Amino acid sequence: MKKWCLPLLILFIVSGCNQSFPKQMPDDFAFSLKYGVMLANELNTYEHTFTKDLVADGKAETEMILTDEELSQIYDLFREVDVFKVSQGSGPPCMEPYEKYELKMTMNEQDYDLSWNTSCNFQKQLKWETVLNEIRINIIQTKPEYQQLPEANGGYE
């Protein structure tokens, strides 16, 4: 192997690992975001569903189709917080119970599987929780399908 091949190979590998969000939302943008203590809540744009954690009463699922505007709003939030960076460096939890997150995402014909918790990093937690609250309060909870789901019963200790 020539001397210059190895540095080029390393550069190619490293640059391939540096994901970023394009400014414009790709046409194929879709995701499944699981969140919560037991990862029991899920907004899934692949299957157009939302699953709500009812804690002691299990889960409830409903159809939930997002508008192009809502999908674009979520894309902008993911881009703004840069979920690739949020998911980096997530280690064992520092407190119990703690919120967990799994994001399966497609954009520009690439699939991404990310998972993290924010129990140890207050800055990361604050940044991500702001995004998640925006999605929950301003998109999910405004949908009639969500409002028809039963209330959660119980809590996590």
Short mmCIF file of C-alpha atoms in Angstrom, two decimals, residues 9-153:
data_model
loop_
_atom_site.label_atom_id
_atom_site.label_comp_id
_atom_site.label_asym_id
_atom_site.label_seq_id
_atom_site.Cartn_x
_atom_site.Cartn_y
_atom_site.Cartn_z
CA LEU A 9 -8.47 5.94 4.08
CA ILE A 10 -8.47 7.30 7.64
CA LEU A 11 -9.80 10.67 6.43
CA PHE A 12 -12.57 8.91 4.50
CA ILE A 13 -13.61 6.85 7.52
CA VAL A 14 -13.58 9.82 9.91
CA SER A 15 -15.51 12.09 7.54
CA GLY A 16 -18.10 9.36 7.04
CA CYS A 17 -18.74 9.30 10.80
CA ASN A 18 -19.34 13.03 11.03
CA GLN A 19 -23.08 13.19 10.41
CA SER A 20 -24.86 16.46 10.02
CA PHE A 21 -28.28 17.70 9.06
CA PRO A 22 -28.75 19.32 5.67
CA LYS A 23 -30.31 22.78 5.86
CA GLN A 24 -33.39 21.63 3.93
CA MET A 25 -35.40 18.66 5.16
CA PRO A 26 -34.78 15.69 2.82
CA ASP A 27 -37.83 14.23 1.08
CA ASP A 28 -37.26 10.86 2.74
CA PHE A 29 -36.99 12.20 6.31
CA ALA A 30 -38.77 9.81 8.69
CA PHE A 31 -38.18 8.64 12.23
CA SER A 32 -39.24 6.58 15.19
CA LEU A 33 -38.59 8.30 18.51
CA LYS A 34 -39.03 6.19 21.63
CA TYR A 35 -38.74 7.97 24.96
CA GLY A 36 -39.52 7.73 28.64
CA VAL A 37 -38.38 5.70 31.59
CA MET A 38 -39.32 2.41 29.89
CA LEU A 39 -39.08 3.69 26.29
CA ALA A 40 -42.83 3.07 26.13
CA ASN A 41 -43.78 6.33 24.38
CA GLU A 42 -43.17 6.35 20.64
CA LEU A 43 -43.83 8.75 17.79
CA ASN A 44 -43.35 6.70 14.61
CA THR A 45 -43.59 8.47 11.25
CA TYR A 46 -42.71 5.28 9.33
CA GLU A 47 -45.95 3.63 10.48
CA HIS A 48 -47.87 6.85 11.31
CA THR A 49 -48.51 5.83 14.91
CA PHE A 50 -48.13 7.17 18.42
CA THR A 51 -47.81 4.90 21.45
CA LYS A 52 -48.50 6.32 24.90
CA ASP A 53 -47.11 4.88 28.13
CA LEU A 54 -50.02 4.34 30.51
CA VAL A 55 -47.59 3.15 33.22
CA ALA A 56 -49.59 0.68 35.36
CA ASP A 57 -52.14 0.16 32.58
CA GLY A 58 -49.67 -0.79 29.82
CA LYS A 59 -49.64 1.11 26.53
CA ALA A 60 -52.16 2.58 24.11
CA GLU A 61 -51.48 3.08 20.41
CA THR A 62 -53.24 5.31 17.90
CA GLU A 63 -52.80 6.37 14.31
CA MET A 64 -51.00 9.71 14.11
CA ILE A 65 -50.22 11.28 10.76
CA LEU A 66 -48.06 14.39 10.90
CA THR A 67 -48.54 17.19 8.41
CA ASP A 68 -45.62 18.26 6.25
CA GLU A 69 -45.39 21.40 8.39
CA GLU A 70 -45.19 19.39 11.63
CA LEU A 71 -42.60 17.04 10.15
CA SER A 72 -40.57 20.03 9.00
CA GLN A 73 -40.85 21.61 12.46
CA ILE A 74 -39.52 18.41 14.07
CA TYR A 75 -36.72 18.18 11.52
CA ASP A 76 -35.69 21.76 12.34
CA LEU A 77 -35.70 20.93 16.07
CA PHE A 78 -33.57 17.81 15.52
CA ARG A 79 -31.22 19.86 13.38
CA GLU A 80 -31.08 22.75 15.87
CA VAL A 81 -30.22 20.49 18.82
CA ASP A 82 -28.15 18.19 16.56
CA VAL A 83 -29.33 14.82 17.84
CA PHE A 84 -26.10 13.26 16.58
CA LYS A 85 -24.21 15.21 19.24
CA VAL A 86 -26.88 14.72 21.90
CA SER A 87 -26.54 10.95 21.58
CA GLN A 88 -22.74 10.97 21.88
CA GLY A 89 -21.10 10.19 25.17
CA SER A 90 -24.15 8.79 26.89
CA GLY A 91 -22.92 6.48 29.62
CA PRO A 92 -24.51 4.70 32.55
CA PRO A 93 -27.23 6.61 34.38
CA CYS A 94 -26.44 8.82 37.37
CA MET A 95 -29.92 8.74 38.89
CA GLU A 96 -32.99 6.50 38.98
CA PRO A 97 -35.48 6.53 37.34
CA TYR A 98 -34.16 8.26 34.25
CA GLU A 99 -35.41 9.10 30.78
CA LYS A 100 -34.11 7.00 27.89
CA TYR A 101 -34.28 7.80 24.19
CA GLU A 102 -34.02 5.76 21.01
CA LEU A 103 -34.16 7.47 17.65
CA LYS A 104 -34.27 5.56 14.39
CA MET A 105 -34.10 8.07 11.59
CA THR A 106 -33.89 8.09 7.79
CA MET A 107 -32.69 10.98 5.67
CA ASN A 108 -30.95 11.15 2.31
CA GLU A 109 -31.24 7.37 1.97
CA GLN A 110 -29.21 6.85 5.17
CA ASP A 111 -30.54 5.08 8.25
CA TYR A 112 -29.38 6.10 11.72
CA ASP A 113 -29.88 4.34 15.06
CA LEU A 114 -29.18 6.54 18.06
CA SER A 115 -29.80 5.93 21.75
CA TRP A 116 -28.96 7.92 24.85
CA ASN A 117 -29.98 9.07 28.28
CA THR A 118 -29.47 12.51 29.72
CA SER A 119 -29.34 11.61 33.41
CA CYS A 120 -25.69 12.64 33.91
CA ASN A 121 -25.39 15.75 31.79
CA PHE A 122 -27.59 18.65 32.87
CA GLN A 123 -26.75 20.82 29.83
CA LYS A 124 -27.54 17.98 27.42
CA GLN A 125 -30.69 17.17 29.39
CA LEU A 126 -31.91 20.77 29.34
CA LYS A 127 -31.25 21.17 25.61
CA TRP A 128 -32.89 17.88 24.62
CA GLU A 129 -35.83 18.17 27.04
CA THR A 130 -36.67 21.57 25.53
CA VAL A 131 -36.88 19.94 22.09
CA LEU A 132 -38.88 16.96 23.35
CA ASN A 133 -41.32 19.23 25.20
CA GLU A 134 -41.80 21.29 22.04
CA ILE A 135 -42.68 18.11 20.12
CA ARG A 136 -44.93 16.73 22.87
CA ILE A 137 -46.81 19.90 23.76
CA ASN A 138 -47.07 21.68 20.42
CA ILE A 139 -47.47 18.70 18.10
CA ILE A 140 -48.41 15.38 19.73
CA GLN A 141 -50.75 16.63 22.46
CA THR A 142 -52.64 18.94 20.08
CA LYS A 143 -53.76 16.02 17.93
CA PRO A 144 -57.33 14.74 18.47
CA GLU A 145 -55.97 11.18 18.28
CA TYR A 146 -53.75 11.83 21.31
CA GLN A 147 -56.54 13.54 23.25
CA GLN A 148 -58.71 10.42 22.87
CA LEU A 149 -56.08 8.20 24.53
CA PRO A 150 -56.61 7.23 28.18
CA GLU A 151 -54.72 8.98 30.97
CA ALA A 152 -51.68 7.29 32.48
CA ASN A 153 -52.23 5.49 35.78
#
